[in-house]
Tab-separated table of C-alpha atoms in Angstrom:
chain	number	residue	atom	x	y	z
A	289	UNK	CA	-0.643	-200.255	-41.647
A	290	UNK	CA	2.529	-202.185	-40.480
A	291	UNK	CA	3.031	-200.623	-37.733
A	292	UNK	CA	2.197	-202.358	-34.765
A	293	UNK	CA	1.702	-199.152	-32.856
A	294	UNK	CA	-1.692	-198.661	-35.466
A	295	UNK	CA	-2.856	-202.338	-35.277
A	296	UNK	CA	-4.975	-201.660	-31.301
A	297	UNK	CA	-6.729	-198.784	-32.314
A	298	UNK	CA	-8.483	-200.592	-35.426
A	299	UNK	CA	-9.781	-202.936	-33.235
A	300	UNK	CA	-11.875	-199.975	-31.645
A	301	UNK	CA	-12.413	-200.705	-27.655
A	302	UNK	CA	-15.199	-199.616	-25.680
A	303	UNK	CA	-14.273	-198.083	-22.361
A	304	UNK	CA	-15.227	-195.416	-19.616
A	305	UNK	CA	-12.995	-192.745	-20.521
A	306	UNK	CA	-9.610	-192.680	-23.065
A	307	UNK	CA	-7.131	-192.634	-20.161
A	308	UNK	CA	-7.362	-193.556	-16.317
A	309	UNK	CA	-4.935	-191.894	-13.965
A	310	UNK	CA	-4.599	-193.324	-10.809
A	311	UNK	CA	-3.304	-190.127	-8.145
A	312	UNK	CA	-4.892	-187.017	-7.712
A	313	UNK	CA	-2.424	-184.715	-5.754
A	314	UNK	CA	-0.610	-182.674	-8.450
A	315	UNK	CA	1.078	-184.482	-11.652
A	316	UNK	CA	-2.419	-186.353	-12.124
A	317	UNK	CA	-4.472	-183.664	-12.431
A	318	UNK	CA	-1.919	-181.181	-15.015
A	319	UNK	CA	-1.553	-183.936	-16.700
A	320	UNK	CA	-5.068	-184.607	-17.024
A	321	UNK	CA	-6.251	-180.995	-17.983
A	322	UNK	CA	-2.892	-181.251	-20.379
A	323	UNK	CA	-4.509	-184.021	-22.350
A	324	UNK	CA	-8.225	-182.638	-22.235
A	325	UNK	CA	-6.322	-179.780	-24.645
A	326	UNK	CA	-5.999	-182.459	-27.338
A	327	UNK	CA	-9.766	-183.794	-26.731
A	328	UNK	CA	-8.137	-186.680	-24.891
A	329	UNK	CA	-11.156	-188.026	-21.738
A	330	UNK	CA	-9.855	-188.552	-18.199
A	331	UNK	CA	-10.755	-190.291	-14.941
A	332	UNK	CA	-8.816	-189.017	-12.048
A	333	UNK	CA	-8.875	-191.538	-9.031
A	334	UNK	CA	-7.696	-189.616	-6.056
A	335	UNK	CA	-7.312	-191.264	-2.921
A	336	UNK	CA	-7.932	-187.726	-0.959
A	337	UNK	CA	-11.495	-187.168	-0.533
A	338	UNK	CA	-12.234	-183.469	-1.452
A	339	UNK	CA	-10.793	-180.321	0.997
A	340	UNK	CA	-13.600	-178.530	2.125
A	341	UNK	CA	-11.322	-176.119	4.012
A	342	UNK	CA	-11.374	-172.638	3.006
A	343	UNK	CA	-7.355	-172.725	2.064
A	344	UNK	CA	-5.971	-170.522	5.622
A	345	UNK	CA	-3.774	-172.430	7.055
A	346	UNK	CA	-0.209	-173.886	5.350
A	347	UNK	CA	0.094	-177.414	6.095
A	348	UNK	CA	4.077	-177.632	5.404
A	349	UNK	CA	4.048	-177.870	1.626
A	350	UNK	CA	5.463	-175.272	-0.769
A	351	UNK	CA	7.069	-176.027	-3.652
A	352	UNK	CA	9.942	-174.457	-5.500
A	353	UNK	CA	8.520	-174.063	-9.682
A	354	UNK	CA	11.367	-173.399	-11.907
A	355	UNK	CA	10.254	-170.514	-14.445
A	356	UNK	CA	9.479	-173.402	-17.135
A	357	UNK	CA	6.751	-175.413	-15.044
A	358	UNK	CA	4.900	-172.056	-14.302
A	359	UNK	CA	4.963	-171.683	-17.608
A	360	UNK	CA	3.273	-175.548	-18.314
A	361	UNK	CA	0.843	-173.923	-15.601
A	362	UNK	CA	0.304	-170.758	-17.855
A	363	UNK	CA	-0.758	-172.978	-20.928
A	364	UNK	CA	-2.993	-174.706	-19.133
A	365	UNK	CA	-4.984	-172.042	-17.666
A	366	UNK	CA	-3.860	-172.432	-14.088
A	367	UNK	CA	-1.397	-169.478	-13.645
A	368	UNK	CA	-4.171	-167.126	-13.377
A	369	UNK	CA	-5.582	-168.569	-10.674
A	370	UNK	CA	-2.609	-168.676	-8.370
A	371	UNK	CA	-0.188	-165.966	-9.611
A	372	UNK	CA	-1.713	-163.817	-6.955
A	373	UNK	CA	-0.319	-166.277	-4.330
A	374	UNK	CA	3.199	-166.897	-5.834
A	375	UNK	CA	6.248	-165.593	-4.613
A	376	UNK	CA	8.929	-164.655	-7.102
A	377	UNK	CA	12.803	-166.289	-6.868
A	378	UNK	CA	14.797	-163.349	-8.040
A	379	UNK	CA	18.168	-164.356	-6.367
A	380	UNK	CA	19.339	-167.643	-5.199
A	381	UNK	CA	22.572	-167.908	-2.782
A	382	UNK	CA	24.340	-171.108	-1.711
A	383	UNK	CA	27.212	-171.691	0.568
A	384	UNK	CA	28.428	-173.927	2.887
A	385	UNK	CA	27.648	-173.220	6.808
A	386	UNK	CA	27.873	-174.310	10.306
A	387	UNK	CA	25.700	-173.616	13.227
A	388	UNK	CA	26.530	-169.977	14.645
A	389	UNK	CA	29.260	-169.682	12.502
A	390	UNK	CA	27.471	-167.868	9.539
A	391	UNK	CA	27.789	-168.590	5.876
A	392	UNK	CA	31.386	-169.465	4.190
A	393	UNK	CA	33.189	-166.794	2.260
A	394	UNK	CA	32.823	-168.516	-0.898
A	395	UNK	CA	29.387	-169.200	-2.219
A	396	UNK	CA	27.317	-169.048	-5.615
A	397	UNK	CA	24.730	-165.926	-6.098
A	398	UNK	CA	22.592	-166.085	-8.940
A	399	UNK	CA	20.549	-163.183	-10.417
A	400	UNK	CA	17.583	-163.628	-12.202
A	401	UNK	CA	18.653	-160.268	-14.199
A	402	UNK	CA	21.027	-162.163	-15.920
A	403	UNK	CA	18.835	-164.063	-18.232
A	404	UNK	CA	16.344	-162.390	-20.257
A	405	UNK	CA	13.113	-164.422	-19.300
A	406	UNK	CA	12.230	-163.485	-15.827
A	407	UNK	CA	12.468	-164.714	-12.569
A	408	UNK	CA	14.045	-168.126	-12.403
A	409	UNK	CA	11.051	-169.502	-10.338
A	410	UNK	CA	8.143	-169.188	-8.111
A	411	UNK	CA	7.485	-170.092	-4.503
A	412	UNK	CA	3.879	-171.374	-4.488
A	413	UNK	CA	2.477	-173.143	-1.388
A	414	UNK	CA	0.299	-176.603	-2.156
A	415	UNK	CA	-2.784	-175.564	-0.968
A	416	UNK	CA	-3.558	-172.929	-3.656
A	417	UNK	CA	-1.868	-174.956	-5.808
A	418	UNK	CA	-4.254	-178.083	-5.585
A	419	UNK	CA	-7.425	-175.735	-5.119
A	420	UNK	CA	-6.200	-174.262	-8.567
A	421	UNK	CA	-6.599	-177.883	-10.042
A	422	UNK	CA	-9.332	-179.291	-8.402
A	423	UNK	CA	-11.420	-176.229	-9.469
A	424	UNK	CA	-10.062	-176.400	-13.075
A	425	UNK	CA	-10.863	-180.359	-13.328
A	426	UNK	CA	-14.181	-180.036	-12.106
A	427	UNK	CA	-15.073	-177.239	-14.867
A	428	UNK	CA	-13.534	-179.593	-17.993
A	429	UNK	CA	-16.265	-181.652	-19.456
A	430	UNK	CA	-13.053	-184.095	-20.540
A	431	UNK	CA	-12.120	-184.982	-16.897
A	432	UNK	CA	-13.915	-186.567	-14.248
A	433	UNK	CA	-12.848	-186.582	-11.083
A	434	UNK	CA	-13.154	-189.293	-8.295
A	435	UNK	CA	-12.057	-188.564	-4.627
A	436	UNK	CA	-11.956	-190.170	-2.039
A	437	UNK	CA	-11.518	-193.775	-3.909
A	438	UNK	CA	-8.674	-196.541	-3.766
A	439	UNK	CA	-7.680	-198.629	-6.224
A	440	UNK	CA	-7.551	-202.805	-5.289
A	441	UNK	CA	-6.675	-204.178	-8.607
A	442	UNK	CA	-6.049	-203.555	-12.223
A	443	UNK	CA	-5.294	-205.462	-15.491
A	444	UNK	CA	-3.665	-203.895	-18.734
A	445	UNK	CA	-3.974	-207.184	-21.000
A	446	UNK	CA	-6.985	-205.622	-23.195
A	447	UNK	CA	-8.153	-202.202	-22.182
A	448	UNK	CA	-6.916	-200.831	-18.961
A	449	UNK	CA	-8.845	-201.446	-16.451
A	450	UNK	CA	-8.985	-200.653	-12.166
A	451	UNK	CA	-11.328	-202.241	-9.472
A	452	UNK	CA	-11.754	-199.515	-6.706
A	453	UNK	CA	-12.750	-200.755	-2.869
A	454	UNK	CA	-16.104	-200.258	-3.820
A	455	UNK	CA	-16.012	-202.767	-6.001
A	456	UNK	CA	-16.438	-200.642	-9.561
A	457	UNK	CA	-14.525	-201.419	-12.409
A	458	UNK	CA	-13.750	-198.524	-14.552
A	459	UNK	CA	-11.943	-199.039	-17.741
A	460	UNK	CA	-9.678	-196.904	-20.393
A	461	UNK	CA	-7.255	-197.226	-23.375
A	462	UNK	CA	-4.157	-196.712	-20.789
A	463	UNK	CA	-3.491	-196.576	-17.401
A	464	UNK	CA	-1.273	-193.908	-15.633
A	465	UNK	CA	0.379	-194.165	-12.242
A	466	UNK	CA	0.771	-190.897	-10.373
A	467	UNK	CA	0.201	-192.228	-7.395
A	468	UNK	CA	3.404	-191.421	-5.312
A	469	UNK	CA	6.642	-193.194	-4.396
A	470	UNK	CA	4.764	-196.135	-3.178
A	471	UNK	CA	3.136	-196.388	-6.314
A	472	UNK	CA	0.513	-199.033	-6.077
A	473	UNK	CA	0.329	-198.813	-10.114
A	474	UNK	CA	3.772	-199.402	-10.520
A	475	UNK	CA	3.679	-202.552	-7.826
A	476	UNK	CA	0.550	-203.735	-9.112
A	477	UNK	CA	2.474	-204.137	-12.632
A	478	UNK	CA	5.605	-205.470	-11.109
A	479	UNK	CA	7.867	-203.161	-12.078
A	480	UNK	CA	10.428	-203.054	-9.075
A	481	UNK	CA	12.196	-199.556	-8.210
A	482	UNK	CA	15.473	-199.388	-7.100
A	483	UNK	CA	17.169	-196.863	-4.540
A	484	UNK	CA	18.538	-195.763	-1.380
A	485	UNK	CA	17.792	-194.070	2.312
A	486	UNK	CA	20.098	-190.723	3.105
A	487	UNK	CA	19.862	-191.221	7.090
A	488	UNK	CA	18.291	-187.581	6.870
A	489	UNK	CA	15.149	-186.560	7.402
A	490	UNK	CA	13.671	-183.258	6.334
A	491	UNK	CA	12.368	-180.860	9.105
A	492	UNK	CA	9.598	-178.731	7.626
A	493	UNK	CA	7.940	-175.613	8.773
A	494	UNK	CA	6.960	-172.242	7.741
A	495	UNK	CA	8.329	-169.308	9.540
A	496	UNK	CA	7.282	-165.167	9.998
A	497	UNK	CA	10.519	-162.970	9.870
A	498	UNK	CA	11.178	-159.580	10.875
A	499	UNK	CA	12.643	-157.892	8.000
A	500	UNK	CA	11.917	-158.652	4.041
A	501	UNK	CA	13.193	-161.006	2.109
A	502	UNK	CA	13.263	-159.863	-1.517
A	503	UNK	CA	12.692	-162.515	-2.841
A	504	UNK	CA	15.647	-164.630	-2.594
A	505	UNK	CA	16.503	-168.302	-1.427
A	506	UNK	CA	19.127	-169.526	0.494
A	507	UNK	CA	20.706	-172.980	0.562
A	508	UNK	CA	22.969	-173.571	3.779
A	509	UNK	CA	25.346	-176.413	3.143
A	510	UNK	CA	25.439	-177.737	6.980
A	511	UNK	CA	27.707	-181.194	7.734
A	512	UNK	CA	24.408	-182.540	8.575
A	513	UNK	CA	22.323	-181.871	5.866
A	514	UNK	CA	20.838	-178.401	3.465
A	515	UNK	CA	19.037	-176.105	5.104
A	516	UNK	CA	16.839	-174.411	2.595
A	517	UNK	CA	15.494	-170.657	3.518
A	518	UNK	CA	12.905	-170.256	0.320
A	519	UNK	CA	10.304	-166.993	0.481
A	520	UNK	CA	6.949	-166.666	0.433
A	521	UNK	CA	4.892	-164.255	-0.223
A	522	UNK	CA	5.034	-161.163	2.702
A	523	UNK	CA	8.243	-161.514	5.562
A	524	UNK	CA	7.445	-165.146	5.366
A	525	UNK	CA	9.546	-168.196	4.699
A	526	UNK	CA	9.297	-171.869	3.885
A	527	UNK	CA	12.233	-173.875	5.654
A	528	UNK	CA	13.628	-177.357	4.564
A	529	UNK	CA	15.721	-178.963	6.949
A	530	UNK	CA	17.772	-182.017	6.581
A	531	UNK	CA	19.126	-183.709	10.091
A	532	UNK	CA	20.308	-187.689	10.539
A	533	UNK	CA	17.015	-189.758	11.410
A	534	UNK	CA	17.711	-189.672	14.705
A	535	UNK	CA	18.726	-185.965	15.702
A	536	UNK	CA	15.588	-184.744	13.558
A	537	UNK	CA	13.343	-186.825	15.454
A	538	UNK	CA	14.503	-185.396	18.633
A	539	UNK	CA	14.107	-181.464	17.169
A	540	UNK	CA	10.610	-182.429	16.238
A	541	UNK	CA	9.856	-184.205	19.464
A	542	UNK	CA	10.689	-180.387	21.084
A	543	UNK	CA	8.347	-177.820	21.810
A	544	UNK	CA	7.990	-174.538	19.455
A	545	UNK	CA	10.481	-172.600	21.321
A	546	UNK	CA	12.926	-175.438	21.738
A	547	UNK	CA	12.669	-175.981	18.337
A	548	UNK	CA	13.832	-172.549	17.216
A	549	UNK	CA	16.210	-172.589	19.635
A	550	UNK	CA	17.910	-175.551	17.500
A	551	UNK	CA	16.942	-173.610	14.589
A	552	UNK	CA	18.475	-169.932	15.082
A	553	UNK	CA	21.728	-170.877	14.977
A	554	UNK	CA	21.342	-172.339	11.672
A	555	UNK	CA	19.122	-169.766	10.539
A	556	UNK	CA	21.127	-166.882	11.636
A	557	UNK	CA	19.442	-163.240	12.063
A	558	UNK	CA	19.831	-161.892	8.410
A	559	UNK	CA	16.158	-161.455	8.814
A	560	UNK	CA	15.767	-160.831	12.187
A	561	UNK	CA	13.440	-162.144	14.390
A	562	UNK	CA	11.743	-165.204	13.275
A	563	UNK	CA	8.472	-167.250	14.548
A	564	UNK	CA	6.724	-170.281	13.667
A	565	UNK	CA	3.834	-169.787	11.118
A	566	UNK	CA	1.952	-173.094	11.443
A	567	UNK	CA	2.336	-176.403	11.939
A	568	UNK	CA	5.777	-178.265	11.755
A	569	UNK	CA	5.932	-181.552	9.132
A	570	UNK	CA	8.823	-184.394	8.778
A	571	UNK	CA	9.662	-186.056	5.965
A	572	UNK	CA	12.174	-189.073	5.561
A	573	UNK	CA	14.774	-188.134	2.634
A	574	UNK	CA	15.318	-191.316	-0.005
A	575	UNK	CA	16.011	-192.025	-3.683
A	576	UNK	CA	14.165	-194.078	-5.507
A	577	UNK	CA	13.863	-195.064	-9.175
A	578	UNK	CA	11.647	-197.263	-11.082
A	579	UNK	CA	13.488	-200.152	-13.394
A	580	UNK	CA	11.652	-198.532	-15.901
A	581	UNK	CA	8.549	-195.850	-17.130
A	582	UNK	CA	5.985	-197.915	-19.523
A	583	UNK	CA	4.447	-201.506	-19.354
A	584	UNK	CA	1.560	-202.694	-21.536
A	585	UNK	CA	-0.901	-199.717	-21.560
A	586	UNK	CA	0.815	-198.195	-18.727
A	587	UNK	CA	2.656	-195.169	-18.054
A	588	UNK	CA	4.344	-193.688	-14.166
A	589	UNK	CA	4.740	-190.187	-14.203
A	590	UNK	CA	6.363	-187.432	-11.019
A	591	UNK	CA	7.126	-189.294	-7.926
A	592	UNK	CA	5.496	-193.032	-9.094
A	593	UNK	CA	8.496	-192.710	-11.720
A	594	UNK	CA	11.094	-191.505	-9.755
A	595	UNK	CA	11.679	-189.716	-6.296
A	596	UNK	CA	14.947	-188.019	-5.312
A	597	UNK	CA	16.448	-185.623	-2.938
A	598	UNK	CA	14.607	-182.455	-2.426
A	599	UNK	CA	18.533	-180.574	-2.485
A	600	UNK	CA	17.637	-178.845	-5.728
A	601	UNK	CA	13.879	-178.571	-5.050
A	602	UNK	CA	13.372	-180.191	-8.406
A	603	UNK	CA	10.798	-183.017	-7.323
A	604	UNK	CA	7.929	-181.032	-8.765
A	605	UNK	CA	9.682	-180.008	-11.811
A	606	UNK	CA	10.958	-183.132	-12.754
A	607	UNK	CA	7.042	-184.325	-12.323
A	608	UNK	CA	5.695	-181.524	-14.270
A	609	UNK	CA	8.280	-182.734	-16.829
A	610	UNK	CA	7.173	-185.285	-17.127
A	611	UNK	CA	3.720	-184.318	-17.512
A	612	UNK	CA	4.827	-182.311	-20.414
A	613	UNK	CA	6.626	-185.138	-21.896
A	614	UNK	CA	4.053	-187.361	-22.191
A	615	UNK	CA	1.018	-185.317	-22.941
A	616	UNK	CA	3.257	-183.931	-26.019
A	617	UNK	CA	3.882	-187.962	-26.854
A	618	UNK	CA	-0.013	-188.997	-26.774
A	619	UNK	CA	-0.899	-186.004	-28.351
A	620	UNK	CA	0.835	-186.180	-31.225
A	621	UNK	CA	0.375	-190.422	-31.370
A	622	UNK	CA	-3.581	-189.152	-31.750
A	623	UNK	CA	-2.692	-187.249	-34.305
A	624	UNK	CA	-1.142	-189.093	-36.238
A	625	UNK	CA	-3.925	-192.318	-35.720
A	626	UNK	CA	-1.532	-194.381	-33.759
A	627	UNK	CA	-2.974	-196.060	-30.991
A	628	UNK	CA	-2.076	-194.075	-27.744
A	629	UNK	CA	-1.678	-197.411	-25.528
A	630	UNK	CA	1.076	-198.988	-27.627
A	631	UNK	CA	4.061	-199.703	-26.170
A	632	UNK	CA	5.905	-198.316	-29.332
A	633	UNK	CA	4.290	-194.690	-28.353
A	634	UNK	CA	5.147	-195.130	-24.708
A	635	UNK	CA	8.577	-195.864	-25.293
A	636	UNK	CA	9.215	-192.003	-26.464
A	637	UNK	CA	7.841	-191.154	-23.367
A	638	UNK	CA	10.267	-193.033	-21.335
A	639	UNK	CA	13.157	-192.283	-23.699
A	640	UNK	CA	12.711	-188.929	-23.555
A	641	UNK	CA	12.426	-189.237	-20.028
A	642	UNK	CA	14.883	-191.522	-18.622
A	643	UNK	CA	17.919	-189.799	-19.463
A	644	UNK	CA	16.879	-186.462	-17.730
A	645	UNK	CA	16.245	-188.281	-14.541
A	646	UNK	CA	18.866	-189.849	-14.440
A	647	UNK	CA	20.872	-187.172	-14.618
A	648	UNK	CA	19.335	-185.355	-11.892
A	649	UNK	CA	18.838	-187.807	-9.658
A	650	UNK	CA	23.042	-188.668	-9.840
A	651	UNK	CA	23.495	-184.972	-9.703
A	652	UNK	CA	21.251	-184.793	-6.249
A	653	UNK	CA	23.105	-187.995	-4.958
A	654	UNK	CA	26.062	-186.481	-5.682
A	655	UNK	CA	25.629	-182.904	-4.291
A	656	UNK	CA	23.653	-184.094	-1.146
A	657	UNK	CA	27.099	-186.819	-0.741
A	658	UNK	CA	29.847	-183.907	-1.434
A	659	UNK	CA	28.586	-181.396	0.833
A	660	UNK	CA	26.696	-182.883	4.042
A	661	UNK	CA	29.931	-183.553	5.815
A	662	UNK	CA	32.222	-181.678	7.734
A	663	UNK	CA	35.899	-183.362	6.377
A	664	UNK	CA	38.095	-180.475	5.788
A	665	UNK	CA	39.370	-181.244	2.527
A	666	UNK	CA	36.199	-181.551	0.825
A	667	UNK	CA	35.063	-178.287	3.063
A	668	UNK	CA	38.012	-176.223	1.142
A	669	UNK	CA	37.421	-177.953	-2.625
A	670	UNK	CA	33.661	-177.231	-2.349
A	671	UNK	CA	33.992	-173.633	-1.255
A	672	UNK	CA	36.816	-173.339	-4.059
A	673	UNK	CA	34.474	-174.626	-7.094
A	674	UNK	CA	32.016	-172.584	-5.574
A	675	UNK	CA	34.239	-169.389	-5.826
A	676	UNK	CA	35.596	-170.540	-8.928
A	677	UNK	CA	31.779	-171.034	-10.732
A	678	UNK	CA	30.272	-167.514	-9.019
A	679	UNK	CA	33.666	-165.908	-10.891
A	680	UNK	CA	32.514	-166.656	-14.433
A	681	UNK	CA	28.953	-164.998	-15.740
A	682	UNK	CA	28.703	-167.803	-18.336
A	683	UNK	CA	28.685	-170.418	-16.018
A	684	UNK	CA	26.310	-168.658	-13.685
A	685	UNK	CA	24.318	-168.121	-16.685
A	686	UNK	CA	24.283	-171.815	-17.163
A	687	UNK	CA	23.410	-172.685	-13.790
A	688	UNK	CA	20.424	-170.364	-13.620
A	689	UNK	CA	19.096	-171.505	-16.800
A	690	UNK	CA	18.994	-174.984	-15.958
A	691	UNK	CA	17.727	-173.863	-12.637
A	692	UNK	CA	14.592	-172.158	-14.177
A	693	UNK	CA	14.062	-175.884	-16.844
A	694	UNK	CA	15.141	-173.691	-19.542
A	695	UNK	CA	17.779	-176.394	-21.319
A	696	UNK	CA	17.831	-179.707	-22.127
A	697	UNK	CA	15.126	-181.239	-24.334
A	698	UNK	CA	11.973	-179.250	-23.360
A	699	UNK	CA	8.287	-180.032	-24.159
A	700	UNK	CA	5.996	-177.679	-25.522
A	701	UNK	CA	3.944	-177.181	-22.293
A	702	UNK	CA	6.745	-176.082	-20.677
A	703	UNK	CA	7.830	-173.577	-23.504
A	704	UNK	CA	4.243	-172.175	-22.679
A	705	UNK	CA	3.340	-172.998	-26.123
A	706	UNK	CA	0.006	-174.988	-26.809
A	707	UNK	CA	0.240	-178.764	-27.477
């Protein structure tokens, strides 16, 4: 009864729902249906009013799941309902490249057939991915779900509370910020972030190819920027391409066919013919890190946390991390009669947390610094510790398992076991 972390919950509080999570795009909602597993109640404040389309048409986003956050999707029900629409990663290949000239002879290739678990990842586009979750939130008694509405206000000194523009109040026993990398939560609390712009901007678009794919993603190391080739499902393809501010917004400014005219070269004809397949997206490319995680009966999680370079394609995953991390943390503070809101039980969260990040986002920095250049010397030493890694099986091994979110300190979601 010493603990302070017990003291808040004796004092009972009366409130709308046990947690309030302000973002309703994809971290808020696993995370939401994560915590409903342990009987936890949600309100889901989603700024996007509801998508009455009918899901046909990609609108630029696909994202890149390592093997462990399909699994986080498995346990909570949602695999089934998009596993029909993923596209397995059974071979990644990296290497560095210059327009027309083809890929260097050095590169890494990694097989999924040499770990025992299965593919390393899935290509899933956003748009069955979000229908997935609003149709699972909508079914959980535990969640409720408001679209459509803006937060103007909140205050964590008792319960948590939020003012939306309509002038509601809604109230919990803790507040969670997935709500983006302008994270109103986060600003609203005054914690500051702290980060950098790349001069790039990503080029987004998804293309139809002439011959298959089998499943395997390319990462083209131009002086520029990455080019990412990443397949969907059918002789389809999601590209990510990094250009300086500047030289992207005159690609985009180009018509369709100007645009792959830039393009093929890059591309190169390994799979033939290729044509636009929808609509073509920007994005500018920064870091950016919050000072720190947890405040008073708050908690950021995914992209409100932390938002790095999409080199790796591990934006998502580290989100879905995330997710993981902190469900596990609440969960187990419930069981244990600890009061979920204390800042003793949010620290784990953002100790667990803060060193993987970190990590990641220094080893994005890094990579995206080392390799979008054209100086010779750093050309050769790249392409030789490329050769040099692709050489040895056990550190391909090791690269494809931390590819997949197979090492490190992994929560239980993301085993695929229950909470």
């Amino acid at each position: 009864m010493d603990n302070p972390a017990y003291v808040p919950i004796l004092r009972g509080m009366a409130t709308d729902s046990d947690i309030l999570i302000v973002g309703g795009g994809l971290n808020g909602p696993c995370l939401a249906l994560a915590l409903s597993q342990a009987g936890l109640t949600s309100t889901v404040i989603d700024a996007l009013p509801v998508e009455t389309s009918d899901n046909d048409r990609f609108d630029g986003r696909s994202y890149a799941l390592a093997l462990a956050s399909a699994r986080l999707l498995m346990a909570l029900g949602i695999w089934e309902d998009v596993k029909a629409n993923a596209q397995p990663m059974l071979e990644i290949k990296a290497s560095d490249g210059r327009a027309g000239e083809g890929p260097a002879p050095f590169f890494l290739h990694f097989d999924h057939a040499e770990i025992e678990e299965g593919p390393m990842g899935y290509m899933l586009e956003d748009r069955f991915l979000r229908h997935a979750l609003l149709t699972r939130m909508q079914a959980d008694p535990n969640i409720i779900h408001l679209p459509g509405k803006r937060v103007i206000a909140q205050d964590t000194t008792g319960p948590a509370s939020v003012t939306l523009e309509d002038g509601r109040t809604l109230t919990a026993r803790l507040l969670i910020g997935a709500d983006g990398r302008q994270s109103g939560t986060g600003a609203r609390a005054g914690i500051k972030r702290q980060g950098w712009d790349y001069g790039q901007t990503a080029l987004v678009c998804s293309l139809k190819h002439e011959l298959p794919h089998h499943g395997i993603a390319h990462q083209f190391f131009m002086p520029a920027g990455p080019l990412a080739i990443l397949p969907l499902p059918g002789n389809r393809c999601s590209i990510v391409w990094s250009e300086t501010h500047a030289r992207a917004a005159e690609i985009n400014a180009l018509s369709d066919e100007g645009y792959l005219e830039v393009l093929r070269p890059r591309f190169g004809d390994f799979l033939g013919e290729i044509a636009l397949d929808g609509d073509r997206f920007t994005y500018p490319l920064n870091l950016t890190i919050s000072e720190r995680f947890v405040d008073d009966r708050l908690a950021l999680v995914g992209d409100a946390a932390h938002g790095v370079h999409p080199i790796a394609g591990q934006g998502l995953n580290l989100g879905l991390r995330d997710v993981g991390a902190l469900a596990e943390v609440l969960t187990d503070a419930k069981r244990r009669g600890e009061d979920i809101a204390s800042l003793l039980v949010l620290e784990r969260y953002q100790r667990w947390r803060r060193f993987d990040t970190a990590t990641l986002a220094a080893s994005t920095d890094l990579i995206n610094r080392l390799f979008s250049n054209d100086n010779p010397l750093l050309r050769a030493g790249r392409d030789l510790g490329m050769g040099l890694i692709n050489a040895f099986p056990a550190a391909r091994r090791s690269f494809i398992r931390e590819a997949a979110g197979l090492t490190g300190d992994v929560p239980r979601l993301l085993q695929g076991k229950p909470l």
